[in-house]
Coordinates of C-alpha atoms in Angstrom, one line a residue:
M1 CA -47.3 -144.1 114.7
T2 CA -45.5 -147.4 113.9
N3 CA -42.7 -147.9 111.4
Q4 CA -45.1 -149.7 109.1
T5 CA -47.4 -146.8 108.7
Q6 CA -44.5 -144.4 108.3
T7 CA -43.2 -146.3 105.3
I8 CA -46.2 -146.1 103.1
G9 CA -45.4 -144.6 99.7
K10 CA -41.7 -144.2 100.4
P11 CA -39.5 -145.1 97.4
L12 CA -36.2 -146.3 98.9
T13 CA -35.4 -149.9 100.0
A14 CA -32.4 -150.9 102.1
F15 CA -30.8 -152.0 98.9
H16 CA -31.2 -148.6 97.3
L17 CA -29.7 -146.8 100.4
K18 CA -26.8 -149.2 100.7
V19 CA -25.9 -148.7 97.0
I20 CA -26.0 -144.9 97.5
A21 CA -23.8 -145.2 100.5
L22 CA -21.4 -147.5 98.8
V23 CA -21.0 -145.3 95.7
I24 CA -20.5 -142.2 97.9
M25 CA -18.0 -144.0 100.1
V26 CA -15.9 -145.0 97.1
I27 CA -15.9 -141.4 95.9
D28 CA -14.8 -140.2 99.3
H29 CA -12.1 -142.9 99.7
T30 CA -10.8 -142.1 96.2
A31 CA -10.4 -138.5 97.1
A32 CA -8.7 -139.4 100.4
A33 CA -6.3 -141.9 98.9
L34 CA -5.3 -140.1 95.6
E35 CA -3.5 -136.9 96.4
I36 CA -3.3 -136.0 92.7
I37 CA -6.9 -134.9 92.6
P38 CA -6.9 -131.0 92.6
M39 CA -7.7 -129.5 96.0
P40 CA -11.1 -127.7 95.2
L41 CA -12.4 -130.9 93.7
N42 CA -10.9 -133.1 96.4
T43 CA -12.5 -131.0 99.1
F44 CA -15.9 -131.2 97.4
L45 CA -15.6 -135.0 97.0
R46 CA -14.6 -135.4 100.7
R47 CA -17.6 -133.4 101.8
I48 CA -20.0 -135.5 99.6
G49 CA -18.5 -138.5 101.3
R50 CA -20.0 -137.4 104.7
I51 CA -23.3 -138.9 103.4
A52 CA -22.1 -142.5 103.6
F53 CA -21.4 -143.2 107.3
P54 CA -24.8 -142.0 108.8
I55 CA -26.5 -144.4 106.4
Y56 CA -24.2 -147.2 107.3
A57 CA -24.7 -146.4 111.0
F58 CA -28.4 -146.6 110.6
F59 CA -28.3 -150.0 108.9
V60 CA -25.9 -151.5 111.4
A61 CA -28.3 -150.5 114.2
E62 CA -31.2 -152.0 112.2
G63 CA -29.2 -155.1 111.4
C64 CA -28.3 -155.5 115.1
R65 CA -32.0 -155.4 115.9
H66 CA -33.3 -157.7 113.2
T67 CA -30.4 -160.2 112.7
R68 CA -31.2 -163.9 113.6
S69 CA -27.9 -164.2 115.4
R70 CA -26.1 -161.2 116.8
E71 CA -23.0 -163.4 117.5
K72 CA -22.8 -164.4 113.8
Y73 CA -23.2 -160.7 112.9
L74 CA -20.3 -159.9 115.2
L75 CA -18.2 -162.6 113.7
R76 CA -18.8 -161.2 110.1
L77 CA -17.9 -157.7 111.2
G78 CA -14.8 -158.9 113.0
V79 CA -13.5 -161.0 110.1
F80 CA -14.0 -158.2 107.6
A81 CA -12.4 -155.7 110.0
L82 CA -9.2 -157.8 110.0
I83 CA -9.3 -158.5 106.3
S84 CA -9.9 -154.8 105.5
E85 CA -7.2 -153.4 107.7
I86 CA -4.3 -154.5 105.5
P87 CA -5.5 -152.6 102.3
F88 CA -6.8 -149.8 104.6
D89 CA -3.3 -149.1 106.0
L90 CA -1.8 -149.4 102.6
A91 CA -4.3 -147.0 101.1
F92 CA -4.6 -144.4 103.8
D93 CA -1.7 -144.7 106.2
S94 CA 1.2 -145.1 103.8
N95 CA 3.9 -143.3 102.0
W96 CA 4.9 -145.3 98.9
R97 CA 7.7 -142.8 98.1
T98 CA 9.7 -144.0 101.1
G99 CA 9.1 -147.7 100.7
V100 CA 6.4 -150.3 101.6
P101 CA 4.6 -149.2 104.7
G102 CA 3.8 -151.3 107.7
I103 CA 0.5 -152.8 108.8
D104 CA -0.9 -152.0 112.2
F105 CA -4.1 -153.7 113.4
L106 CA -4.4 -151.6 116.6
N107 CA -4.1 -148.0 115.4
F108 CA -5.8 -146.0 112.7
T109 CA -8.3 -148.8 112.0
N110 CA -11.1 -149.1 109.5
V111 CA -14.9 -148.6 109.9
F112 CA -15.5 -152.3 110.4
Y113 CA -13.8 -151.9 113.8
T114 CA -16.2 -149.2 114.6
M115 CA -19.2 -151.3 113.6
F116 CA -17.8 -154.3 115.5
F117 CA -17.3 -152.4 118.7
A118 CA -20.8 -150.9 118.4
V119 CA -22.5 -154.2 117.9
A120 CA -20.4 -155.8 120.7
C121 CA -21.6 -153.0 123.1
I122 CA -25.2 -153.6 122.1
H123 CA -24.9 -157.3 122.5
I124 CA -23.3 -157.1 125.9
W125 CA -25.8 -154.5 127.2
E126 CA -28.8 -156.4 125.9
T127 CA -27.5 -159.7 127.5
L128 CA -26.6 -158.2 130.9
R129 CA -29.7 -156.1 131.5
R130 CA -31.8 -159.2 131.4
Q131 CA -29.7 -161.0 134.1
S132 CA -30.2 -160.9 137.8
R133 CA -29.2 -157.8 139.8
A134 CA -26.4 -159.8 141.4
L135 CA -24.9 -160.6 138.0
Q136 CA -25.3 -157.0 136.9
L137 CA -23.5 -155.8 140.1
A138 CA -20.8 -158.4 139.5
A139 CA -20.2 -157.1 136.0
A140 CA -20.0 -153.5 137.2
G141 CA -17.6 -154.6 140.0
F142 CA -15.4 -156.4 137.5
F143 CA -15.3 -153.2 135.4
G144 CA -14.2 -151.2 138.5
V145 CA -11.4 -153.7 139.2
C146 CA -10.2 -153.6 135.6
V147 CA -10.1 -149.8 135.7
A148 CA -7.9 -149.9 138.8
F149 CA -5.7 -152.4 137.0
W150 CA -5.4 -150.2 133.9
V151 CA -4.5 -147.2 136.0
W152 CA -1.7 -149.2 137.6
L153 CA -0.7 -150.7 134.3
L154 CA -0.4 -147.2 132.7
Y155 CA 1.9 -146.2 135.5
A156 CA 3.9 -149.4 135.4
A157 CA 4.3 -149.3 131.6
D158 CA 5.6 -145.7 131.8
G159 CA 2.8 -144.3 129.6
N160 CA 2.9 -147.0 127.0
G161 CA -0.7 -147.6 125.9
L162 CA -0.2 -150.8 124.0
P163 CA -0.6 -153.1 127.1
I164 CA -3.8 -151.4 128.0
I165 CA -5.2 -151.7 124.5
L166 CA -4.4 -155.5 124.5
T167 CA -5.9 -156.0 127.9
I168 CA -9.1 -154.1 126.9
L169 CA -9.3 -156.4 123.9
L170 CA -9.1 -159.4 126.3
Y171 CA -11.7 -157.7 128.5
L172 CA -14.0 -157.4 125.5
A173 CA -13.4 -161.0 124.5
G174 CA -14.2 -162.1 128.1
F175 CA -17.5 -160.3 128.2
L176 CA -18.5 -161.7 124.8
T177 CA -17.6 -165.2 125.9
A178 CA -19.7 -164.7 129.0
C179 CA -22.6 -163.4 126.9
H180 CA -22.3 -166.5 124.7
A181 CA -22.3 -168.7 127.8
L182 CA -25.4 -167.0 129.2
G183 CA -27.1 -167.3 125.8
K184 CA -30.8 -166.5 126.0
R185 CA -30.9 -167.2 129.8
G186 CA -32.0 -164.4 132.0
N187 CA -35.6 -163.5 132.2
R188 CA -35.4 -160.4 134.4
E189 CA -37.6 -157.6 133.1
P190 CA -35.1 -154.8 132.2
D191 CA -35.4 -151.7 134.5
W192 CA -33.7 -148.3 134.4
L193 CA -31.2 -149.1 137.2
G194 CA -30.1 -152.4 135.6
S195 CA -29.8 -150.7 132.2
L196 CA -27.6 -148.0 133.7
L197 CA -25.4 -150.5 135.5
C198 CA -24.9 -152.4 132.3
I199 CA -23.5 -149.3 130.6
L200 CA -20.4 -149.3 132.9
P201 CA -18.8 -152.5 131.3
L202 CA -19.1 -150.8 127.9
L203 CA -17.0 -147.8 128.8
P204 CA -13.6 -149.5 128.1
V205 CA -14.9 -150.4 124.6
F206 CA -15.8 -146.8 124.0
F207 CA -12.3 -145.8 125.2
L208 CA -10.7 -148.5 122.9
S209 CA -12.5 -147.1 119.9
E210 CA -11.1 -143.7 120.6
V211 CA -7.5 -144.6 121.4
G212 CA -7.4 -147.2 118.5
D213 CA -8.5 -144.3 116.2
C214 CA -11.3 -146.3 114.6
D215 CA -12.9 -144.6 111.6
Y216 CA -15.3 -142.1 113.3
S217 CA -13.9 -143.2 116.7
V218 CA -16.1 -143.2 119.7
F219 CA -18.6 -140.9 118.0
G220 CA -19.4 -143.7 115.5
V221 CA -19.8 -146.3 118.1
V222 CA -22.1 -144.2 120.3
L223 CA -24.1 -143.1 117.4
I224 CA -24.9 -146.6 116.3
C225 CA -25.8 -147.6 119.9
L226 CA -28.1 -144.6 120.2
I227 CA -29.9 -145.3 116.9
Y228 CA -30.4 -148.9 118.1
L229 CA -32.0 -147.6 121.3
A230 CA -34.4 -145.3 119.4
R231 CA -37.0 -147.9 118.4
D232 CA -39.3 -145.6 116.4
R233 CA -38.2 -144.4 113.0
K234 CA -38.9 -140.8 113.8
W235 CA -36.7 -141.1 116.9
Q236 CA -34.0 -142.9 114.9
I237 CA -33.8 -140.1 112.4
G238 CA -33.9 -137.5 115.2
V239 CA -30.9 -139.2 117.0
L240 CA -29.0 -139.4 113.7
T241 CA -29.7 -135.7 112.9
L242 CA -28.5 -134.6 116.4
G243 CA -25.4 -136.8 116.0
I244 CA -24.6 -135.2 112.7
F245 CA -25.0 -131.7 114.2
Y246 CA -22.7 -132.6 117.0
E247 CA -20.0 -134.1 114.8
Y248 CA -20.0 -131.4 112.2
G249 CA -21.9 -128.4 113.5
W250 CA -20.1 -128.2 116.9
E251 CA -16.7 -128.5 115.4
L252 CA -17.4 -126.2 112.5
W253 CA -19.6 -123.5 114.1
L254 CA -19.4 -123.4 117.8
K255 CA -15.7 -124.4 118.5
Q256 CA -14.1 -122.7 115.5
V257 CA -16.3 -119.6 115.2
V258 CA -17.9 -118.8 118.6
L259 CA -15.3 -120.1 121.1
W260 CA -12.1 -119.5 119.2
E261 CA -12.8 -116.4 117.1
G262 CA -15.2 -114.8 119.6
T263 CA -17.8 -113.6 117.0
F264 CA -20.5 -115.6 115.3
R265 CA -20.6 -115.8 111.5
W266 CA -22.1 -118.4 109.1
A267 CA -19.4 -120.8 107.9
P268 CA -20.0 -122.7 104.6
G269 CA -20.9 -125.9 106.5
G270 CA -20.4 -128.1 103.5
S271 CA -19.7 -131.3 105.5
L272 CA -22.7 -130.7 107.7
C273 CA -25.1 -130.0 104.9
C274 CA -23.9 -133.2 103.0
A275 CA -24.2 -135.3 106.1
L276 CA -27.7 -134.1 106.7
L277 CA -28.6 -135.4 103.3
A278 CA -28.1 -138.9 104.8
A279 CA -30.9 -138.2 107.3
A280 CA -33.1 -136.9 104.4
L281 CA -32.5 -140.1 102.4
I282 CA -33.4 -142.3 105.4
C283 CA -36.7 -140.4 105.7
L284 CA -37.5 -142.0 102.3
Y285 CA -36.7 -145.5 103.5
N286 CA -39.8 -147.8 103.2
G287 CA -38.6 -150.5 105.6
Q288 CA -38.2 -153.1 102.9
R289 CA -35.0 -155.0 102.3
G290 CA -35.1 -155.0 98.5
R291 CA -32.5 -157.0 96.6
N292 CA -30.4 -159.1 99.0
I293 CA -26.7 -159.0 98.1
K294 CA -25.3 -158.8 101.6
W295 CA -22.0 -160.4 100.9
A296 CA -21.3 -158.2 97.9
F297 CA -21.7 -155.1 100.2
Y298 CA -19.3 -156.6 102.7
A299 CA -16.7 -157.5 100.1
A300 CA -17.0 -154.2 98.3
Y301 CA -15.2 -152.4 101.2
P302 CA -11.9 -154.3 101.2
V303 CA -11.9 -154.7 97.4
H304 CA -12.2 -151.1 96.5
I305 CA -9.7 -150.1 99.2
A306 CA -7.2 -152.7 97.8
I307 CA -7.6 -151.1 94.4
L308 CA -6.9 -147.7 95.8
A309 CA -3.8 -149.1 97.6
A310 CA -2.6 -150.6 94.4
L311 CA -3.0 -147.3 92.6
R312 CA -1.1 -145.5 95.3
A313 CA 1.7 -148.0 94.9
V314 CA 1.8 -147.6 91.1
L315 CA 1.7 -143.8 91.3
R316 CA 4.2 -143.8 94.3
L317 CA 1.9 -141.6 96.4

């Protein structure tokens, strides 16, 4: 069954879902930034906030598939990642009681970083898997050389991870530059071996998303990539649902209850249940764009975080 036939009679457009995700994200961030909210209410609002990211992950994957220029899409995400990081650090990684906090663009980074890394991985993978086998092997070999270099660098830098983070960023920039140079060249029909080989150059980017502590870390990057790979809407929702169960069900039920406590009992599972609502909402998506206010959705992220940072400064939180 195609996506077109699956969307008949469904009420929600992309605009509707993005508005829902935006409102819920603002609620979640308000609870996270303002410590004066009483704890029972704060916990409830944070759990409600788990609805937002799965919806955004779905639409980033969709945007990556349907955008006219994946490179321009990457540029937008990268610019907003840098713009958003300043208010993000001031709102969520600050203590205004002890003075003005610092800004760090490489640690504890915002969700635009996550989206940027995911789209970069998709772009590199899609470009390389259509190239010749020799070029695919060269890319995999370059990855192997870089891994050996990073192992040596970690030893030489006496455990300091900053040089590795910076060189992985250069590595990513190099691959994106190579993909730009290749453009639409490469007419090889993708095969399973080439597709697997082209995953290897992405592993440092996955690692970077984890050590850079992006919002949702490597889970967020991989989830977007997997939703992208799932072409059919039913498979997309299935991947999203499995990802939600992994992120919340594994941590909440298996690790905390089965492995640590030794006996199984049903935990409240509030975060899991709320996150699953995102999958339910996407089931109601009719495949239509709806009202197009793309730049308003982009701008809303740094703007609302800047307001929360200002409130934290005024309240000395």
